CSV table of C-alpha atoms and ligand atoms in Angstrom, one decimal:
chain,number,residue,atom,x,y,z
F,1,MET,CA,-5.6,1.2,-31.5
F,2,SER,CA,-2.5,-1.0,-31.9
F,3,SER,CA,-0.4,1.3,-29.7
F,4,GLN,CA,-2.9,1.0,-26.8
F,5,PHE,CA,-2.1,-1.1,-23.8
F,6,ARG,CA,-5.2,-3.1,-22.5
F,7,TYR,CA,-5.7,-3.0,-18.7
F,8,SER,CA,-8.2,-4.9,-16.5
F,9,ILE,CA,-8.9,-4.5,-12.8
F,10,ALA,CA,-9.9,-7.3,-10.5
F,11,GLY,CA,-11.8,-5.8,-7.6
F,12,CYS,CA,-13.4,-2.4,-8.0
F,13,GLY,CA,-13.9,-1.3,-4.4
F,14,MET,CA,-12.1,1.8,-3.1
F,15,MET,CA,-8.6,1.0,-4.4
F,16,GLY,CA,-9.8,-0.5,-7.7
F,17,ARG,CA,-11.6,2.7,-8.5
F,18,GLU,CA,-8.5,4.7,-7.5
F,19,HIS,CA,-6.6,2.6,-10.1
F,20,MET,CA,-9.3,3.4,-12.7
F,21,ARG,CA,-8.4,7.1,-12.2
F,22,ASN,CA,-4.7,6.3,-12.5
F,23,VAL,CA,-5.2,4.3,-15.7
F,24,ALA,CA,-7.1,7.3,-17.1
F,25,LEU,CA,-3.9,9.4,-16.6
F,26,VAL,CA,-1.6,7.0,-18.5
F,27,PRO,CA,-1.2,7.8,-22.2
F,28,GLY,CA,-2.0,4.8,-24.4
F,29,ALA,CA,-3.7,2.9,-21.6
F,30,ARG,CA,-7.2,1.5,-22.2
F,31,LEU,CA,-9.4,0.0,-19.5
F,32,VAL,CA,-11.0,-3.0,-21.2
F,33,GLY,CA,-12.4,-5.1,-18.3
F,34,ILE,CA,-13.4,-5.0,-14.6
F,35,CYS,CA,-14.4,-8.0,-12.5
F,36,ASP,CA,-16.0,-7.9,-9.1
F,37,PRO,CA,-18.5,-10.2,-7.4
F,38,ASP,CA,-20.2,-7.3,-5.7
F,39,GLU,CA,-23.0,-5.6,-7.7
F,40,GLY,CA,-22.7,-2.4,-5.6
F,41,SER,CA,-19.0,-2.1,-6.4
F,42,ARG,CA,-19.6,-2.8,-10.1
F,43,GLU,CA,-22.3,-0.1,-10.2
F,44,ALA,CA,-20.0,2.5,-8.5
F,45,ALA,CA,-17.3,1.6,-11.1
F,46,ARG,CA,-19.7,1.9,-14.0
F,47,VAL,CA,-20.6,5.5,-12.9
F,48,LEU,CA,-16.9,6.4,-12.5
F,49,ALA,CA,-16.0,4.8,-15.9
F,50,GLU,CA,-18.6,7.0,-17.6
F,51,GLU,CA,-17.2,10.1,-15.8
F,52,LEU,CA,-13.6,9.2,-16.9
F,53,GLY,CA,-14.7,8.3,-20.5
F,54,GLN,CA,-13.7,4.7,-20.1
F,55,ALA,CA,-15.8,1.8,-21.5
F,56,PRO,CA,-14.7,-1.4,-19.8
F,57,GLU,CA,-16.8,-4.6,-19.9
F,58,PHE,CA,-18.0,-5.7,-16.5
F,59,PHE,CA,-17.8,-9.3,-15.1
F,60,SER,CA,-18.7,-10.9,-11.8
F,61,ASP,CA,-16.0,-13.5,-12.4
F,62,CYS,CA,-12.3,-13.1,-13.0
F,63,GLY,CA,-12.0,-16.1,-15.4
F,64,ALA,CA,-14.7,-14.6,-17.7
F,65,MET,CA,-12.9,-11.2,-17.6
F,66,LEU,CA,-9.6,-12.8,-18.6
F,67,ASN,CA,-11.1,-14.8,-21.4
F,68,ASN,CA,-13.2,-12.0,-22.9
F,69,ALA,CA,-11.3,-8.8,-22.2
F,70,LYS,CA,-7.9,-10.4,-23.0
F,71,PRO,CA,-5.9,-7.7,-21.0
F,72,ASP,CA,-2.2,-7.0,-21.4
F,73,ALA,CA,-2.1,-6.0,-17.8
F,74,VAL,CA,-4.2,-6.8,-14.7
F,75,ILE,CA,-4.4,-4.7,-11.5
F,76,ILE,CA,-5.5,-6.9,-8.6
F,77,ALA,CA,-7.3,-4.9,-5.9
F,78,SER,CA,-9.4,-7.5,-4.3
F,79,PRO,CA,-9.4,-8.2,-0.5
F,80,ASN,CA,-6.0,-9.5,0.8
F,81,ILE,CA,-7.4,-13.0,1.6
F,82,THR,CA,-8.3,-13.5,-2.1
F,83,HIS,CA,-4.9,-12.3,-3.5
F,84,PHE,CA,-3.2,-15.7,-3.7
F,85,ASP,CA,-6.1,-17.4,-5.6
F,86,VAL,CA,-6.8,-14.4,-7.9
F,87,VAL,CA,-3.1,-13.9,-8.7
F,88,ARG,CA,-2.7,-17.6,-9.7
F,89,GLN,CA,-5.7,-17.4,-11.9
F,90,VAL,CA,-4.4,-14.3,-13.6
F,91,MET,CA,-0.9,-15.7,-13.9
F,92,ALA,CA,-2.4,-18.6,-15.9
F,93,ALA,CA,-3.4,-16.0,-18.6
F,94,GLY,CA,0.1,-14.4,-18.7
F,95,PRO,CA,-0.5,-10.6,-18.5
F,96,ALA,CA,1.7,-8.1,-16.6
F,97,ILE,CA,0.4,-7.9,-13.0
F,98,LEU,CA,0.2,-5.2,-10.4
F,99,LEU,CA,-0.9,-7.0,-7.2
F,100,GLU,CA,-2.1,-4.6,-4.5
F,101,LYS,CA,-0.3,-4.9,-1.2
F,102,PRO,CA,0.0,-7.1,0.9
F,103,MET,CA,0.9,-9.8,-1.6
F,104,CYS,CA,-0.6,-12.5,0.7
F,105,THR,CA,-1.9,-12.9,4.2
F,106,ASN,CA,0.5,-15.7,5.4
F,107,LEU,CA,4.1,-16.7,4.9
F,108,ALA,CA,3.4,-20.0,3.1
F,109,ASP,CA,1.4,-18.3,0.4
F,110,ALA,CA,4.0,-15.5,0.1
F,111,ARG,CA,6.8,-17.9,-0.3
F,112,ALA,CA,4.9,-19.9,-3.0
F,113,LEU,CA,4.0,-16.8,-4.9
F,114,HIS,CA,7.6,-15.6,-4.7
F,115,ALA,CA,8.7,-18.9,-6.3
F,116,MET,CA,6.0,-18.7,-9.0
F,117,ALA,CA,6.9,-15.1,-9.8
F,118,ALA,CA,10.6,-16.0,-10.4
F,119,ASP,CA,9.6,-17.8,-13.7
F,120,TYR,CA,6.8,-15.6,-14.7
F,121,PRO,CA,7.5,-14.2,-18.2
F,122,ALA,CA,5.7,-10.8,-17.7
F,123,PRO,CA,6.4,-8.1,-15.0
F,124,ILE,CA,4.7,-8.8,-11.7
F,125,TRP,CA,4.8,-6.1,-9.1
F,126,VAL,CA,3.4,-5.6,-5.6
F,127,GLY,CA,1.6,-2.2,-5.0
F,128,LEU,CA,3.9,-0.7,-2.4
F,129,GLU,CA,3.1,2.8,-3.7
F,130,TYR,CA,4.5,4.8,-0.8
F,131,ARG,CA,8.0,4.6,-2.4
F,132,PHE,CA,6.7,6.6,-5.3
F,133,MET,CA,4.8,9.4,-3.5
F,134,PRO,CA,6.7,12.5,-4.7
F,135,PRO,CA,7.7,13.7,-1.1
F,136,VAL,CA,8.7,10.2,0.0
F,137,ALA,CA,10.6,9.6,-3.2
F,138,ARG,CA,12.5,12.9,-2.8
F,139,PHE,CA,13.3,12.1,0.8
F,140,ILE,CA,14.7,8.7,-0.2
F,141,GLU,CA,16.6,10.2,-3.0
F,142,ARG,CA,18.3,12.6,-0.6
F,143,VAL,CA,19.0,9.8,1.9
F,144,HIS,CA,20.5,7.6,-0.8
F,145,ALA,CA,22.6,10.6,-2.0
F,146,GLY,CA,24.4,10.3,1.4
F,147,GLU,CA,23.3,13.6,3.1
F,148,THR,CA,22.9,12.1,6.5
F,149,GLY,CA,25.9,9.8,6.1
F,150,PRO,CA,25.3,6.1,6.6
F,151,VAL,CA,21.8,5.9,8.2
F,152,LYS,CA,22.0,4.5,11.8
F,153,MET,CA,18.4,5.0,12.7
F,154,ALA,CA,15.2,5.1,10.7
F,155,SER,CA,11.9,6.0,12.3
F,156,ILE,CA,8.4,5.9,11.0
F,157,ARG,CA,5.4,7.2,12.9
F,158,GLU,CA,1.8,6.7,11.7
F,159,HIS,CA,-0.8,8.3,13.9
F,160,ARG,CA,-4.1,8.1,12.1
F,161,PHE,CA,-7.8,7.3,12.0
F,162,PRO,CA,-9.2,3.7,12.3
F,163,PHE,CA,-9.5,1.4,9.3
F,164,LEU,CA,-12.3,2.5,7.0
F,165,GLU,CA,-15.3,0.3,6.3
F,166,LYS,CA,-14.8,-2.2,3.5
F,167,VAL,CA,-17.1,-4.2,1.2
F,168,GLY,CA,-18.2,-7.2,3.3
F,169,ASP,CA,-16.2,-5.8,6.3
F,170,TRP,CA,-13.2,-8.0,5.4
F,171,ASN,CA,-10.7,-5.8,7.1
F,172,ARG,CA,-12.1,-6.3,10.6
F,173,PHE,CA,-10.5,-9.7,11.0
F,174,ASN,CA,-6.8,-10.9,11.0
F,175,ARG,CA,-7.8,-14.0,9.0
F,176,ASN,CA,-8.9,-11.8,6.0
F,177,SER,CA,-6.3,-9.1,6.1
F,178,GLY,CA,-3.2,-10.7,7.6
F,179,GLY,CA,-3.5,-8.3,10.6
F,180,THR,CA,-2.9,-4.6,11.0
F,181,LEU,CA,0.9,-4.8,10.7
F,182,VAL,CA,0.5,-6.7,7.4
F,183,GLU,CA,-2.5,-4.8,5.9
F,184,LYS,CA,-1.2,-1.3,6.5
F,185,CYS,CA,2.3,-1.5,7.9
F,186,CYS,CA,3.7,-3.6,5.0
F,187,HIS,CA,4.3,-0.2,3.4
F,188,PHE,CA,6.5,0.9,6.3
F,189,PHE,CA,8.5,-2.3,6.6
F,190,ASP,CA,9.0,-2.0,2.8
F,191,LEU,CA,10.2,1.6,3.3
F,192,MET,CA,12.6,0.7,6.1
F,193,ARG,CA,14.3,-1.9,3.8
F,194,TYR,CA,14.3,0.5,0.9
F,195,ILE,CA,15.7,3.4,2.9
F,196,LEU,CA,18.4,1.3,4.5
F,197,GLN,CA,19.0,-0.9,1.5
F,198,ASP,CA,19.3,-3.7,4.0
F,199,GLU,CA,17.4,-6.7,5.4
F,200,PRO,CA,16.0,-7.2,8.9
F,201,ARG,CA,17.9,-9.4,11.3
F,202,ARG,CA,15.8,-9.3,14.4
F,203,ILE,CA,12.3,-7.9,15.2
F,204,TYR,CA,10.8,-7.0,18.6
F,205,ALA,CA,7.1,-5.9,18.7
F,206,SER,CA,4.4,-5.0,21.2
F,207,GLY,CA,0.8,-4.2,20.2
F,208,ALA,CA,-2.8,-4.5,21.2
F,209,GLN,CA,-6.4,-3.8,20.4
F,210,ASP,CA,-7.2,-1.2,23.1
F,211,VAL,CA,-9.7,1.2,21.6
F,212,ASN,CA,-11.1,0.5,18.1
F,213,HIS,CA,-13.9,-1.7,16.9
F,214,LEU,CA,-14.6,-3.3,20.3
F,215,ASP,CA,-18.3,-2.3,20.1
F,216,GLU,CA,-18.7,-3.7,16.6
F,217,ARG,CA,-20.2,-7.2,15.9
F,218,TYR,CA,-20.1,-9.1,12.6
F,219,ASP,CA,-22.3,-12.2,12.8
F,220,GLY,CA,-21.9,-11.9,16.6
F,221,GLU,CA,-18.1,-11.8,16.3
F,222,VAL,CA,-15.9,-8.9,17.7
F,223,PRO,CA,-13.1,-7.7,15.4
F,224,ASP,CA,-9.7,-8.9,16.4
F,225,ILE,CA,-7.3,-6.4,14.7
F,226,ILE,CA,-4.8,-4.5,16.8
F,227,ASP,CA,-4.9,-0.6,16.9
F,228,ASN,CA,-1.5,0.3,18.3
F,229,ALA,CA,1.9,-1.1,18.2
F,230,VAL,CA,5.6,-0.4,18.6
F,231,VAL,CA,8.0,-2.4,16.4
F,232,VAL,CA,11.8,-2.3,16.5
F,233,VAL,CA,13.7,-3.8,13.7
F,234,ASP,CA,17.5,-4.5,13.8
F,235,PHE,CA,19.0,-4.6,10.4
F,236,VAL,CA,21.9,-6.8,9.2
F,237,ARG,CA,24.5,-3.9,8.9
F,238,GLY,CA,23.6,-2.6,12.4
F,239,ALA,CA,21.0,0.1,11.7
F,240,ARG,CA,17.8,0.2,13.8
F,241,ALA,CA,14.4,1.1,12.7
F,242,VAL,CA,11.2,1.9,14.7
F,243,LEU,CA,7.6,1.9,13.7
F,244,ASP,CA,5.2,3.7,16.1
F,245,LEU,CA,1.6,3.0,15.1
F,246,CYS,CA,-1.6,4.4,16.5
F,247,MET,CA,-4.9,4.0,14.8
F,248,PHE,CA,-7.1,6.0,17.1
F,249,ALA,CA,-5.6,9.5,16.4
F,250,GLU,CA,-8.3,11.0,14.2
F,251,GLY,CA,-7.3,14.5,15.3
F,252,SER,CA,-3.6,14.2,14.3
F,253,GLU,CA,-2.7,16.7,11.6
F,254,GLN,CA,0.3,14.9,10.2
F,255,GLN,CA,-0.6,11.2,9.6
F,256,GLU,CA,2.9,9.9,8.8
F,257,ASP,CA,6.4,11.1,9.7
F,258,ILE,CA,9.5,9.3,8.3
F,259,TYR,CA,13.0,10.1,9.7
F,260,ALA,CA,16.5,9.0,8.7
F,261,LEU,CA,19.3,9.9,11.1
F,262,GLY,CA,23.1,9.5,10.5
F,263,PRO,CA,26.4,11.1,11.6
F,264,ALA,CA,25.8,14.2,9.5
F,265,GLY,CA,22.2,15.0,10.5
F,266,LYS,CA,18.6,14.2,10.2
F,267,LEU,CA,16.3,14.1,7.1
F,268,GLU,CA,12.5,13.8,7.6
F,269,VAL,CA,9.4,13.9,5.6
F,270,ALA,CA,5.8,14.3,6.8
F,271,LEU,CA,2.6,13.4,5.1
F,272,PRO,CA,0.4,15.1,4.1
F,273,ARG,CA,2.6,18.2,4.7
F,274,ALA,CA,4.9,17.3,1.7
F,275,SER,CA,8.2,18.9,2.8
F,276,VAL,CA,11.5,17.3,3.2
F,277,ILE,CA,13.3,18.8,6.2
F,278,TRP,CA,17.1,18.7,6.7
F,279,SER,CA,18.5,19.3,10.2
F,280,PRO,CA,22.3,19.1,10.0
F,281,ARG,CA,24.2,18.5,13.2
F,282,ASP,CA,26.0,21.8,12.8
F,283,ARG,CA,22.7,23.4,13.8
F,284,SER,CA,22.5,25.6,10.7
F,285,GLY,CA,19.1,24.1,9.9
F,286,PRO,CA,16.4,23.1,9.7
F,287,VAL,CA,15.9,23.7,6.0
F,288,ALA,CA,12.6,22.7,4.4
F,289,GLU,CA,12.2,21.7,0.8
F,290,PRO,CA,8.6,21.6,-0.3
F,291,VAL,CA,7.8,18.8,-2.8
F,292,ALA,CA,4.8,19.3,-5.1
F,293,THR,CA,2.7,16.4,-6.4
F,294,PRO,CA,1.3,17.0,-9.9
F,295,ALA,CA,-2.3,18.2,-9.6
F,296,ASP,CA,-3.7,15.5,-11.9
F,297,ALA,CA,-2.0,12.8,-9.9
F,298,LEU,CA,-3.5,14.2,-6.7
F,299,ALA,CA,-6.9,14.1,-8.3
F,300,ALA,CA,-6.4,10.3,-8.9
F,301,GLY,CA,-6.3,9.7,-5.2
F,302,ASP,CA,-4.2,9.6,-2.1
F,303,HIS,CA,-2.0,6.7,-3.1
X,401,NAD,N1,-1.6,0.5,-1.9
X,401,NAD,C1,-2.3,1.1,-0.9
X,401,NAD,O1,-1.9,2.0,-0.3
X,401,NAD,C2,-3.7,0.5,-0.7
X,401,NAD,C3,-4.7,1.3,-0.1
X,401,NAD,C4,-5.9,0.8,0.1
X,401,NAD,C5,-6.2,-0.6,-0.2
X,401,NAD,N2,-5.2,-1.3,-0.7
X,401,NAD,C6,-5.4,-2.8,-1.0
X,401,NAD,O2,-6.3,-2.9,-2.1
X,401,NAD,C7,-7.1,-4.1,-1.9
X,401,NAD,C8,-8.5,-3.7,-1.9
X,401,NAD,O3,-8.8,-2.8,-0.9
X,401,NAD,P1,-10.1,-1.8,-0.9
X,401,NAD,O4,-9.8,-0.8,0.1
X,401,NAD,O5,-10.3,-1.4,-2.3
X,401,NAD,O6,-11.2,-2.8,-0.4
X,401,NAD,P2,-12.8,-2.7,-0.8
X,401,NAD,O7,-13.5,-3.6,0.1
X,401,NAD,O8,-13.2,-1.3,-0.9
X,401,NAD,O9,-12.8,-3.4,-2.3
X,401,NAD,C9,-12.5,-4.7,-2.5
X,401,NAD,C10,-13.4,-5.2,-3.7
X,401,NAD,O10,-12.9,-6.5,-4.1
X,401,NAD,C11,-14.1,-7.3,-4.4
X,401,NAD,N3,-13.8,-8.7,-4.5
X,401,NAD,C12,-14.0,-9.6,-3.5
X,401,NAD,N4,-13.5,-10.8,-3.9
X,401,NAD,C13,-13.0,-10.6,-5.1
X,401,NAD,C14,-12.5,-11.5,-6.1
X,401,NAD,N5,-12.3,-12.8,-5.8
X,401,NAD,N6,-12.1,-11.1,-7.3
X,401,NAD,C15,-12.4,-9.7,-7.6
X,401,NAD,N7,-12.9,-8.8,-6.7
X,401,NAD,C16,-13.2,-9.3,-5.5
X,401,NAD,C17,-15.1,-6.8,-3.4
X,401,NAD,O11,-16.4,-7.2,-3.8
X,401,NAD,C18,-14.9,-5.3,-3.3
X,401,NAD,O12,-15.7,-4.6,-4.2
X,401,NAD,C19,-6.6,-4.7,-0.6
X,401,NAD,O13,-5.6,-5.7,-0.8
X,401,NAD,C20,-6.0,-3.5,0.1
X,401,NAD,O14,-5.0,-3.9,1.1
X,401,NAD,C21,-3.9,-0.8,-1.0
């Protein structure tokens, strides 16, 4: 037992339950506590815990979970608007923290959390998991190995289905999620910075809510989240990056395409097709490299 690492999860909705599956894959990890104010989410997590052979204690309150379960690590997968309060409560107890993205819903909270994290004695990490998906990780490895030469242009296209329904419908309003470009596209702005190993200098953007959720009402209120956007980011060393987002493209086969282009050619990766494709400028390509994800990791969920 002494070699076991004790995990807790705050928020056991869709993503918290995916984290339960991930914890079940980690040797030496033991899930000791789960907190969630929603009885329906706790019940769904109870059923899953039994299926996975986990025996966490359940709590409706995060403080009670921290005091009783005494975790070594806490995964925070509650709605974005709660992240700042929950993470501060968890930090007071001192465990390692994986905070789901986005870290916060506004810049003031993000700056305050960044400052607090600087002195935190345990690891604290924001869940920008796209970097670690095997096809994306391989694409980035090849870009960083210099195959394209210095990247001059990075391009990310996401054409996908609308936001799913969430517990209490929190994701229908900017005030709860930070907005579409924060809630989902923080992954892509993270990838741009990581691919280019550089920081943004100037950002231009255009977006609107043209199609999705316009016929929905929550206490009489119409959702206000945008469903399409184009964002251009100029980076300090001169590279340009583009995000092309459409969230009313249910029929699109490839949800995400990521490209890096430099003087030697173009590397790209598409999800869910999981191949890295190299198109050198000498026209000897394209050459596809399939990248497998381990079957047990796939079973844990999409992320
Ligand atoms: N990394 C990724 O790719 C990825 C993917 C999906 C969601 N997420 C993030 O995970 C988080 C949860 O998203 P979801 O899709 O699971 O939403 P969800 O609505 O399915 O689940 C959220 C759960 O948190 C609970 N909750 C509300 N307030 C809480 C609090 N104060 N303390 C503990 N639990 C609380 C809710 O009752 C609900 O059960 C969000 O921040 C979201 O952006 C990340």
